[in-house]
């Protein structure tokens, strides 16, 4: 029997700064190849968000202007989203979306732009013209793919993010949440928040499968996923590791 | 202080000339290196030279700068009139300086006092004052590589700063809502655009950059569109909308020769003329139309446009054709909007093709390759008759993944280990053209290598059809 899950792509018209639809293409195709139907529903500004319909939320990043619009819109659902997350609702939040899940974004003058407060994460604007930009590689120990213990991509953010949860991974090369504490992203229940784009999922198929399994479980389906031929995926993944002079062995990266 | 600056400028000129000579000896001419060296020694030199220009025309915008500049230079260079031009997309400060130095004497005086200069959007505000342009051409405003400028709002802010003198004539694309918004409220604006009769009716799909009105923030509606955000837009909220351009273009074809038909309206009279269009792709017709509008504004007579276009030689890798069996065509792709325009031109080509993407991630290419996922690859692979895809460059694997997730069966995608391997692509018996789409830093190496395909024998038996 086909297992079906439903993904809400939140405000694609505003939050698609870093090619986030690439993440959706990956979820859909990797689902389809395992007989899991992944339906993506774009939720646009002004559309009602029926949170109960969905098994995964995708929250991308936008420009400052666009993100302010989204924050205002999402406030109405802040309590629902928070409750959903506590019940293991999977969320993938990238860049601006990651910041938006938190308590606030503090501007240089101390003004705090409130976020959804769904997780206890705060972000502060970094010094002007000191964005954290570049290829990034972090550790990965959440899924089952033991021989692939890294996540790679590109980061480009001005904000410095701080929290006490588990990180998505430890920074091997790059900056991560804030360039200081060595953490990148967040994993809390079903939530993955990260600054890594590129987009995140094509070069990190283990993260894509992790999210798919989370969503399947959330919907009450069995979460088994057959292995796929991911030769191209790991080739692209390895390209970034090599660019960052990270040596890999049979057991993945020795960290 | 003045004295010190003058001395620094002189030293910079001497040293950079020496560098240029060495580069010529070693066969590596045509780079910005002399300009880079001179800027290091004397940051003021570029401004000192720019101030000497009697007539300065600047070309800026996200896409089409290099081709528009070449067209405009060809149109303006009538008879003995010589105009300085910066070639090959060298559009940052050091590139401008390198071009200026080629016509400067040892004392820093320009021998040619008229220039058509391509300028990067971020460089425009830096030179707007010293160059004091007679006219600025703004081709379009689209999303470029994000790691260069951040967001499109920032590009708009840069352009606004660069165009802050309202007396400068602005030649702008009327079909692009972002361009047109920048052109509003100026003393002298010349607009160009395509005829609404050739627009595709309806709203363009997935407009990214101009979806919202710059004036009031409401969503724009379209009566018709050409491509991307270009079309007959209107804001239902504040009334901002496309105005009839002064130069209206349409592409016609006569005996296999493509022509740009132009209708020019000035003081309620209208004249019509046509100009030969050498390059394929609607985006290149836009580039020629922009150049024609600028040239006409600067006083070039309509009956001299065609001899001007005859002097035009396309910049490297702008649908550049290399003979071979089959022939290969090299085209620059560097951002989603530009890549989409190129892919659209490929869709128009009825021939059976193989396509090679050469994707690098050096600074000049954009280090962040996520833009590949913003290119409309799905539409392309579903429409085009392409036997086989090849991927090369430092980010070949990223492009291969992009194709795979756009629905291309993985066995039809080949990742090439090195850029050199592009010359060895042996197309199958039915393939009539090999398109090579390349980012900036792979473009010149490929332009050097593709002629070698001439000696390549076509493969007789074809493993591709397996």
XYZ file of C-alpha atoms in Angstrom:
721
model
C 0.000 0.000 0.000
C 1.256 3.464 -0.863
C 2.183 5.540 2.111
C 1.250 9.185 1.729
C 2.535 12.279 3.456
C 1.736 15.932 3.001
C 4.246 18.781 3.111
C 3.366 22.440 3.663
C 5.697 24.764 1.769
C 5.224 27.956 3.716
C 5.056 31.161 1.689
C 6.980 30.014 -1.367
C 6.361 33.415 -2.974
C 8.337 35.099 -0.193
C 10.655 32.530 1.327
C 12.641 31.011 -1.470
C 15.876 32.936 -1.284
C 18.104 29.884 -1.336
C 16.385 27.642 -3.827
C 14.372 25.846 -1.173
C 12.193 24.184 -3.776
C 15.237 22.013 -4.424
C 14.617 20.473 -1.017
C 11.051 19.682 -2.012
C 12.084 18.117 -5.319
C 14.370 15.803 -3.352
C 11.708 14.830 -0.811
C 9.184 14.123 -3.576
C 11.489 12.065 -5.751
C 13.064 10.105 -2.909
C 9.557 9.414 -1.647
C 8.232 8.359 -5.042
C 11.117 5.943 -5.575
C 10.055 4.128 -2.380
C 6.355 4.204 -3.098
C 5.810 7.036 -0.645
C 3.623 9.722 -2.165
C 4.748 13.165 -1.075
C 2.221 15.882 -1.735
C 3.500 19.446 -1.506
C 0.976 22.165 -0.730
C 2.153 25.741 -1.208
C 0.683 27.893 1.562
C 0.651 31.478 0.344
C 0.163 34.716 2.166
C -3.457 34.932 3.297
C -4.163 31.196 2.809
C -5.446 29.524 5.974
C -2.867 27.129 7.425
C -4.560 23.908 8.595
C -1.657 22.566 10.549
C -3.391 19.249 11.242
C -3.309 18.388 7.517
C 0.452 18.299 7.332
C 3.249 15.920 8.242
C 6.140 18.246 7.497
C 6.577 22.013 7.363
C 9.171 23.650 5.151
C 10.122 27.175 6.146
C 12.730 28.782 3.912
C 14.533 32.084 4.044
C 13.735 35.444 2.526
C 15.059 38.973 2.505
C 14.600 41.008 5.690
C 11.576 42.739 4.196
C 9.957 39.463 3.180
C 10.681 37.831 6.495
C 8.991 40.629 8.407
C 5.846 40.043 6.324
C 5.993 36.309 7.039
C 6.530 36.839 10.765
C 3.385 38.965 10.967
C 1.398 36.332 9.079
C 2.680 33.392 11.123
C 2.022 34.970 14.508
C -1.569 33.833 14.245
C -0.373 30.244 14.159
C 2.455 30.539 16.662
C 0.638 28.559 19.360
C -0.431 25.832 16.921
C 3.054 25.477 15.535
C 4.555 25.301 19.005
C 2.039 22.660 20.059
C 2.678 20.704 16.851
C 6.410 20.712 17.437
C 5.927 19.355 20.973
C 3.937 16.510 19.368
C 6.899 15.705 17.076
C 5.653 17.532 13.978
C 8.649 17.529 11.609
C 9.832 20.961 10.485
C 12.690 21.893 8.171
C 13.610 25.524 8.731
C 16.462 27.011 6.716
C 18.299 30.310 7.239
C 15.643 32.959 7.857
C 13.100 30.263 8.649
C 15.418 28.909 11.331
C 15.708 32.357 12.906
C 11.964 32.848 12.672
C 11.261 29.754 14.796
C 13.151 31.328 17.682
C 12.340 33.958 20.295
C 13.657 37.048 18.568
C 16.113 38.621 16.168
C 18.038 41.418 17.830
C 19.098 44.335 15.640
C 22.381 46.206 16.263
C 20.501 48.963 18.133
C 19.050 46.424 20.550
C 15.554 46.325 19.019
C 14.178 42.817 19.176
C 12.042 41.595 16.287
C 9.939 38.854 17.837
C 9.966 35.379 16.272
C 7.423 32.605 16.709
C 8.970 31.472 19.972
C 8.442 27.836 19.014
C 11.923 26.961 20.290
C 14.159 28.737 22.773
C 16.572 30.107 20.207
C 17.769 33.697 19.892
C 19.549 35.438 17.031
C 21.537 38.650 17.126
C 22.647 40.660 14.140
C 26.380 40.337 13.554
C 28.678 43.274 12.909
C 27.892 45.080 9.664
C 29.587 43.572 6.602
C 30.659 40.500 8.527
C 28.326 37.920 7.128
C 29.317 34.312 7.649
C 29.681 33.064 4.092
C 31.176 29.978 2.531
C 31.165 26.232 2.120
C 30.450 24.412 5.352
C 30.773 20.860 6.673
C 29.422 19.576 9.977
C 29.120 16.228 11.741
C 25.985 14.107 11.504
C 24.966 11.481 14.050
C 21.175 11.523 14.008
C 20.221 9.050 11.332
C 21.235 5.535 10.537
C 23.786 6.277 7.810
C 26.890 5.557 9.853
C 29.244 5.550 6.893
C 28.176 9.081 6.036
C 28.673 11.119 9.138
C 28.856 14.594 7.625
C 26.464 17.223 6.295
C 27.716 19.728 3.720
C 26.454 22.846 2.011
C 26.812 26.592 1.832
C 26.069 29.184 4.488
C 25.442 32.905 4.097
C 24.033 34.698 7.114
C 24.518 37.899 9.063
C 22.695 36.755 12.192
C 24.401 34.891 15.039
C 22.165 32.239 16.548
C 22.445 30.800 20.067
C 20.646 27.966 21.870
C 21.175 25.121 24.358
C 19.538 22.303 22.387
C 21.336 19.626 20.426
C 22.992 21.027 17.367
C 22.356 19.564 13.937
C 26.091 18.947 14.003
C 29.470 20.165 15.157
C 31.244 22.491 12.751
C 34.171 20.823 10.966
C 34.773 23.668 8.500
C 32.837 26.912 8.233
C 31.070 29.074 10.774
C 27.829 27.431 11.921
C 25.273 29.114 14.167
C 27.437 31.981 15.297
C 31.061 31.376 14.364
C 31.922 30.990 18.047
C 30.530 27.921 19.815
C 31.156 25.339 17.092
C 27.493 24.353 16.750
C 25.522 24.336 13.538
C 21.752 24.258 13.418
C 19.365 22.631 15.831
C 17.635 19.299 16.255
C 14.721 19.359 18.650
C 12.080 16.607 18.435
C 11.087 16.715 14.731
C 12.568 20.121 14.071
C 15.673 20.624 11.986
C 16.819 24.216 11.836
C 19.956 25.101 9.916
C 21.873 27.772 8.059
C 23.017 25.209 5.517
C 21.552 25.611 2.077
C 22.821 24.762 -1.350
C 20.034 23.524 -1.091
C 20.422 21.264 1.965
C 18.862 17.998 0.869
C 20.188 17.101 -2.619
C 23.780 16.638 -1.431
C 22.676 15.219 1.917
C 20.370 12.317 1.083
C 20.700 10.895 4.612
C 19.159 14.095 5.988
C 16.377 13.891 3.395
C 15.605 10.311 4.420
C 15.740 11.262 8.096
C 13.038 13.877 7.453
C 10.965 11.486 5.341
C 11.079 8.888 8.123
C 10.102 11.468 10.702
C 7.149 12.510 8.575
C 6.084 8.892 7.973
C 6.178 8.170 11.695
C 4.264 11.340 12.456
C 1.514 10.203 10.050
C 1.531 6.743 11.650
C 3.054 4.889 8.688
C 5.873 2.378 8.921
C 9.068 4.332 8.407
C 11.143 1.775 6.536
C 12.883 3.189 3.443
C 14.727 1.076 0.877
C 18.257 2.093 -0.018
C 18.665 4.031 -3.235
C 21.558 4.419 -5.618
C 22.926 7.692 -4.308
C 26.156 7.713 -6.304
C 25.635 11.224 -7.665
C 24.531 12.515 -4.279
C 27.671 11.307 -2.536
C 29.820 12.475 -5.425
C 28.498 16.021 -4.927
C 28.789 15.636 -1.144
C 32.373 14.443 -1.487
C 33.224 17.352 -3.774
C 32.477 19.782 -0.962
C 34.409 17.693 1.586
C 37.392 17.657 -0.758
C 37.166 21.409 -1.342
C 37.310 21.844 2.414
C 40.306 19.472 2.632
C 38.411 16.959 4.750
C 39.690 13.400 4.389
C 37.180 10.575 4.203
C 37.595 6.874 4.870
C 35.368 3.779 4.819
C 33.772 4.811 8.053
C 33.060 8.311 6.796
C 35.038 11.194 8.122
C 37.285 10.569 11.091
C 36.330 13.279 13.500
C 48.535 65.870 -0.794
C 47.614 66.652 -4.417
C 51.247 66.303 -5.291
C 51.533 62.900 -3.638
C 48.443 61.662 -5.427
C 49.806 62.847 -8.748
C 53.076 61.026 -8.118
C 51.277 57.860 -7.113
C 49.195 58.097 -10.281
C 52.307 58.432 -12.421
C 53.947 55.447 -10.761
C 50.763 53.443 -11.206
C 50.695 54.233 -14.913
C 54.323 53.259 -15.434
C 54.042 50.011 -13.483
C 50.758 48.949 -15.058
C 52.117 49.616 -18.560
C 55.048 47.422 -17.729
C 52.694 44.680 -16.496
C 50.628 44.993 -19.669
C 53.742 44.643 -21.804
C 54.849 41.525 -19.944
C 51.364 40.054 -20.309
C 51.485 40.722 -24.046
C 54.881 39.037 -24.330
C 53.646 36.001 -22.475
C 50.492 35.866 -24.552
C 48.172 36.563 -21.678
C 46.804 39.942 -22.713
C 43.243 40.979 -22.096
C 42.978 40.672 -18.354
C 42.316 43.225 -15.647
C 45.699 42.621 -14.024
C 47.292 45.936 -15.113
C 44.218 47.686 -13.739
C 44.398 45.757 -10.496
C 48.055 46.659 -9.996
C 47.418 50.321 -10.815
C 44.444 50.512 -8.431
C 46.615 49.159 -5.633
C 49.232 51.836 -6.194
C 46.819 54.688 -6.839
C 43.156 54.211 -5.936
C 42.450 57.691 -7.312
C 43.833 57.005 -10.785
C 40.628 55.563 -12.228
C 38.743 58.689 -11.169
C 41.419 61.003 -12.550
C 41.116 59.302 -15.914
C 37.306 59.087 -15.903
C 37.040 62.823 -15.238
C 38.810 63.501 -18.528
C 36.073 61.844 -20.582
C 34.004 64.286 -22.621
C 31.270 61.774 -23.311
C 30.789 58.764 -21.101
C 28.095 56.147 -21.647
C 27.623 53.469 -19.001
C 25.858 50.132 -19.395
C 24.676 48.369 -16.255
C 22.055 45.840 -15.115
C 22.060 42.181 -14.126
C 22.159 40.439 -17.491
C 23.128 41.470 -21.022
C 25.679 44.132 -20.076
C 28.565 42.761 -22.128
C 26.597 42.100 -25.317
C 24.735 45.435 -25.091
C 28.042 47.255 -24.604
C 29.544 45.556 -27.669
C 26.472 46.381 -29.747
C 26.485 49.998 -28.614
C 30.202 50.371 -29.246
C 29.723 49.019 -32.773
C 26.805 51.392 -33.418
C 28.675 54.449 -32.141
C 32.004 53.816 -33.865
C 31.123 55.497 -37.140
C 33.813 56.573 -39.601
C 36.799 57.921 -37.743
C 34.920 58.207 -34.464
C 36.739 56.187 -31.915
C 35.139 55.178 -28.668
C 36.899 53.453 -25.826
C 35.245 50.257 -24.625
C 35.990 47.733 -21.880
C 35.654 44.259 -23.320
C 34.976 40.805 -22.029
C 32.930 41.753 -18.990
C 35.802 43.483 -17.159
C 33.325 45.719 -15.378
C 34.812 46.281 -11.922
C 37.084 49.217 -11.024
C 40.257 47.428 -12.141
C 38.640 46.404 -15.441
C 37.586 49.994 -16.166
C 41.044 51.205 -15.281
C 42.728 48.585 -17.452
C 40.648 49.804 -20.408
C 41.346 53.482 -19.683
C 45.073 52.808 -19.378
C 45.198 51.432 -22.914
C 44.407 54.932 -24.244
C 46.338 56.928 -21.664
C 49.751 58.450 -22.322
C 52.602 58.206 -19.836
C 51.450 61.409 -18.141
C 47.954 60.085 -17.586
C 46.149 61.941 -20.361
C 43.520 60.156 -22.376
C 43.964 60.061 -26.123
C 40.312 59.094 -26.600
C 37.780 61.115 -24.697
C 34.648 59.134 -25.419
C 33.828 55.831 -23.813
C 31.172 53.138 -23.659
C 31.778 51.313 -20.423
C 30.120 48.250 -18.971
C 29.814 48.719 -15.210
C 28.938 46.246 -12.498
C 25.949 47.344 -10.397
C 28.082 47.646 -7.270
C 30.743 49.660 -9.110
C 28.277 52.145 -10.593
C 27.845 54.242 -7.416
C 31.630 54.343 -6.990
C 32.247 55.971 -10.366
C 28.990 57.810 -11.070
C 30.451 61.096 -9.910
C 33.832 61.016 -11.626
C 32.527 59.482 -14.858
C 29.600 61.917 -14.956
C 27.839 59.858 -17.628
C 25.925 61.484 -20.436
C 23.707 58.423 -20.504
C 23.223 55.196 -18.553
C 21.701 52.059 -20.064
C 19.926 49.830 -17.534
C 19.267 46.427 -19.101
C 17.324 44.672 -16.340
C 17.357 43.935 -12.629
C 17.288 40.286 -11.691
C 18.602 37.993 -9.046
C 22.330 37.447 -9.392
C 24.516 35.180 -7.310
C 23.426 35.773 -3.751
C 26.835 35.617 -2.197
C 27.831 38.664 -4.208
C 25.157 41.192 -3.369
C 22.899 39.555 -0.869
C 19.382 40.244 -1.900
C 17.805 41.971 -4.841
C 16.793 44.850 -2.552
C 20.473 45.559 -2.137
C 21.055 45.598 -5.890
C 18.211 48.095 -6.221
C 19.751 50.277 -3.515
C 23.109 50.226 -5.335
C 21.469 51.223 -8.609
C 19.503 53.981 -6.906
C 22.721 55.388 -5.499
C 24.473 55.110 -8.846
C 21.627 56.910 -10.595
C 21.143 59.600 -7.977
C 21.892 62.461 -10.403
C 18.444 62.954 -11.980
C 19.832 64.881 -14.954
C 21.612 61.823 -16.373
C 19.642 60.324 -19.263
C 18.510 56.831 -18.368
C 17.805 54.317 -21.118
C 15.773 51.631 -19.404
C 13.861 48.461 -20.131
C 10.146 49.322 -19.965
C 9.152 45.647 -19.824
C 10.996 45.030 -16.556
C 8.963 46.385 -13.628
C 12.067 46.799 -11.461
C 13.872 48.767 -14.169
C 10.822 50.899 -14.866
C 10.359 51.706 -11.180
C 13.957 52.935 -11.028
C 13.309 55.078 -14.118
C 10.314 56.889 -12.624
C 10.614 60.519 -11.590
C 13.729 61.294 -13.596
C 14.222 64.300 -15.847
C 15.140 62.359 -18.952
C 14.195 58.741 -19.429
C 14.215 56.778 -22.678
C 12.290 53.532 -22.523
C 12.551 50.510 -24.779
C 10.524 47.331 -24.835
C 8.919 44.710 -27.001
C 5.638 45.026 -28.811
C 2.687 43.926 -26.693
C 1.396 42.143 -29.802
C 4.097 39.504 -29.483
C 3.609 38.941 -25.746
C 2.342 35.608 -24.455
C -1.073 36.308 -22.935
C -1.507 35.814 -19.213
C 0.682 35.946 -16.154
C 4.229 34.584 -16.193
C 4.738 31.540 -13.978
C 6.826 31.825 -10.887
C 8.068 35.394 -11.289
C 10.701 35.818 -8.633
C 12.184 39.231 -8.767
C 9.530 41.627 -9.922
C 6.496 39.901 -8.466
C 5.685 42.771 -6.148
C 5.241 46.463 -6.882
C 8.290 48.431 -5.817
C 6.104 51.455 -5.172
C 3.542 49.966 -2.806
C 4.372 46.297 -2.252
C 1.178 44.866 -3.779
C 1.361 41.916 -6.148
C 1.696 42.825 -9.827
C -0.709 41.454 -12.406
C 0.233 40.788 -16.029
C -1.821 41.105 -19.213
C 0.965 39.326 -21.082
C 4.636 38.533 -20.795
C 7.799 37.916 -22.823
C 9.934 35.980 -20.365
C 10.958 36.169 -16.739
C 9.455 39.270 -15.207
C 9.329 41.092 -18.557
C 5.843 41.916 -19.750
C 2.721 44.071 -19.536
C 2.561 44.414 -15.774
C 0.290 46.550 -13.683
C -0.222 47.163 -9.989
C -3.920 47.038 -9.133
C -3.263 48.856 -5.894
C -1.271 51.988 -6.743
C -1.612 52.126 -10.513
C 2.077 51.685 -11.309
C 2.349 49.897 -14.631
C 4.163 49.505 -17.896
C 4.172 52.635 -20.048
C 4.446 52.593 -23.837
C 8.161 52.644 -24.651
C 9.824 55.167 -26.965
C 11.496 52.304 -28.808
C 9.322 49.291 -29.507
C 10.912 46.170 -30.943
C 9.790 42.966 -32.563
C 11.789 40.183 -34.159
C 11.043 39.200 -37.750
C 12.613 36.665 -40.013
C 13.243 37.208 -43.702
C 15.010 34.648 -45.925
C 16.528 33.095 -42.848
C 17.961 36.407 -41.661
C 16.615 37.611 -38.373
C 15.801 41.282 -38.074
C 14.928 43.547 -35.211
C 12.085 45.815 -36.338
C 12.078 49.044 -34.347
C 9.297 51.590 -34.076
C 10.586 54.814 -32.616
C 8.175 57.408 -31.259
C 9.411 60.911 -30.606
C 7.322 64.065 -30.322
C 4.213 62.291 -31.566
C 5.797 61.215 -34.823
C 6.923 57.700 -35.378
C 9.575 56.239 -37.618
C 10.356 52.625 -38.369
C 13.509 50.841 -39.333
C 15.009 47.391 -39.076
C 18.397 46.226 -37.887
C 20.095 42.905 -38.579
C 20.065 40.623 -35.553
C 23.055 38.304 -35.558
C 22.626 36.472 -32.275
C 19.865 34.041 -31.406
C 17.744 34.269 -28.288
C 15.123 36.871 -27.394
C 17.453 38.185 -24.698
C 19.940 39.165 -27.387
C 17.185 41.023 -29.242
C 16.645 42.950 -25.996
C 20.368 43.737 -25.884
C 20.340 45.071 -29.445
C 17.183 47.096 -28.802
C 18.802 48.688 -25.746
C 21.871 49.578 -27.802
C 19.759 51.005 -30.638
C 17.751 53.149 -28.207
C 20.979 54.483 -26.674
C 22.672 55.064 -30.042
C 19.645 56.906 -31.423
C 19.488 59.046 -28.285
C 23.139 59.922 -28.859
C 22.380 60.988 -32.419
C 23.233 58.019 -34.635
C 21.103 58.200 -37.800
C 18.725 55.286 -38.467
C 20.262 54.573 -41.884
C 23.670 54.052 -40.297
C 22.581 51.467 -37.755
C 23.118 48.473 -40.021
C 26.675 49.356 -40.920
C 27.268 49.697 -37.206
C 25.831 46.275 -36.442
C 28.031 44.825 -39.203
C 31.038 45.828 -37.086
C 29.675 43.967 -34.083
C 31.608 40.915 -33.015
C 29.876 38.885 -30.331
C 31.682 38.627 -26.997
C 33.192 35.263 -26.146
C 30.657 32.616 -25.310
C 27.466 34.416 -26.217
C 25.954 31.714 -28.390
C 29.364 31.455 -30.022
C 29.392 28.803 -32.737
C 32.410 26.519 -33.234
C 32.499 24.420 -36.405
C 32.804 20.685 -35.941
C 30.915 17.474 -36.462
C 28.534 18.294 -34.978
C 29.087 22.002 -34.382
C 29.255 23.237 -30.815
C 27.720 26.398 -29.366
C 29.139 28.049 -26.258
C 26.872 30.173 -24.058
C 27.483 31.897 -20.746
C 25.135 31.146 -17.877
C 25.694 32.852 -14.552
C 22.385 33.337 -12.793
C 18.880 31.879 -12.958
C 17.344 34.552 -15.186
C 20.230 34.458 -17.650
C 20.324 30.664 -17.674
C 16.564 30.521 -18.271
C 16.922 32.832 -21.286
C 19.625 30.587 -22.720
C 17.591 27.429 -22.102
C 14.629 29.073 -23.830
C 16.796 29.704 -26.886
C 17.797 26.010 -26.876
C 14.157 24.987 -26.743
C 13.607 27.056 -29.903
C 16.299 25.042 -31.691
C 14.590 22.090 -33.383
C 17.838 20.159 -33.872
C 18.670 17.049 -31.915
C 21.207 18.119 -29.321
C 23.577 17.089 -26.594
C 24.021 19.557 -23.749
C 27.048 20.062 -21.537
C 26.935 22.207 -18.399
C 30.288 23.527 -17.171
C 29.751 24.817 -13.642
C 32.567 26.393 -11.647
C 32.336 28.042 -8.237
C 35.146 30.579 -8.224
C 34.428 34.099 -6.951
C 33.518 35.350 -10.425
C 31.056 32.472 -10.884
C 29.432 32.828 -7.503
C 30.697 30.447 -4.843
C 27.191 29.424 -3.867
C 25.778 27.084 -6.505
C 22.270 26.976 -5.076
C 21.206 29.188 -7.982
C 21.266 26.065 -10.157
C 18.104 24.988 -8.358
C 16.379 28.247 -9.319
C 16.946 27.552 -13.017
C 13.903 26.148 -14.777
C 15.566 22.853 -15.626
C 12.361 20.803 -15.288
C 10.682 22.685 -18.102
C 13.802 22.449 -20.242
C 14.374 18.710 -19.955
C 10.695 18.035 -20.548
C 10.636 20.060 -23.783
C 13.987 19.665 -25.464
C 15.118 16.712 -27.581
C 18.373 16.020 -25.843
C 20.104 12.665 -26.149
C 22.642 13.078 -23.488
C 23.743 15.480 -20.762
C 27.315 16.127 -19.675
C 28.477 17.996 -16.591
C 31.916 19.504 -16.113
C 33.626 22.050 -13.891
C 34.347 22.120 -10.181
C 30.643 21.681 -9.431
C 29.855 19.114 -12.109
C 28.284 16.761 -9.580
C 25.939 19.469 -8.283
C 24.687 20.035 -11.813
C 24.313 16.314 -12.420
C 22.141 16.108 -9.298
C 20.126 19.068 -10.489
C 19.405 17.238 -13.762
C 18.605 13.988 -11.970
C 16.076 15.657 -9.697
C 14.596 17.481 -12.708
C 13.701 14.065 -14.074
C 16.606 13.137 -16.352
C 17.351 9.404 -16.026
C 20.721 9.090 -14.311
C 22.197 6.879 -17.007
C 21.834 9.766 -19.440
C 23.976 12.093 -17.317
C 27.774 11.893 -17.545
C 30.004 13.657 -15.037
C 33.266 14.636 -16.735
C 36.386 14.542 -14.590
C 38.013 17.599 -16.171
C 37.106 20.578 -18.301
C 39.431 19.226 -20.988
C 37.112 16.269 -21.430
C 34.542 18.577 -23.007
C 36.634 18.578 -26.187
C 36.427 14.817 -26.290
C 32.646 14.511 -26.085
C 31.792 12.215 -28.961
C 28.237 12.920 -29.937
C 26.064 10.141 -31.272
C 25.090 9.804 -34.909
C 21.870 11.764 -34.656
C 23.122 14.649 -32.577
C 23.248 17.800 -34.704
C 24.586 20.284 -32.168
C 26.470 20.236 -28.883
C 25.494 23.100 -26.603
C 28.021 23.971 -23.931
C 26.586 26.174 -21.187
C 29.282 27.545 -18.949
C 29.777 29.781 -15.951
C 32.186 32.688 -16.202
C 35.549 31.186 -15.243
C 35.110 28.124 -17.447
C 34.104 30.215 -20.446
C 37.522 31.320 -21.664
C 39.162 27.892 -21.231
C 36.270 26.348 -23.156
C 36.464 28.946 -25.928
C 40.094 27.916 -26.339
C 39.388 24.203 -26.267
C 36.224 23.871 -28.331
C 37.952 24.561 -31.680
C 39.881 21.320 -31.057
C 36.639 19.438 -31.553
C 37.135 20.034 -35.285
C 39.557 17.151 -35.477
C 37.209 14.843 -33.596
C 35.588 12.000 -35.500
C 31.940 11.416 -34.894
C 31.262 8.172 -33.132
C 29.717 5.667 -35.496
C 28.215 3.178 -33.097
C 26.409 4.770 -30.238
C 26.363 3.427 -26.724
C 23.949 6.145 -25.735
C 20.942 4.409 -27.199
C 21.360 1.437 -24.925
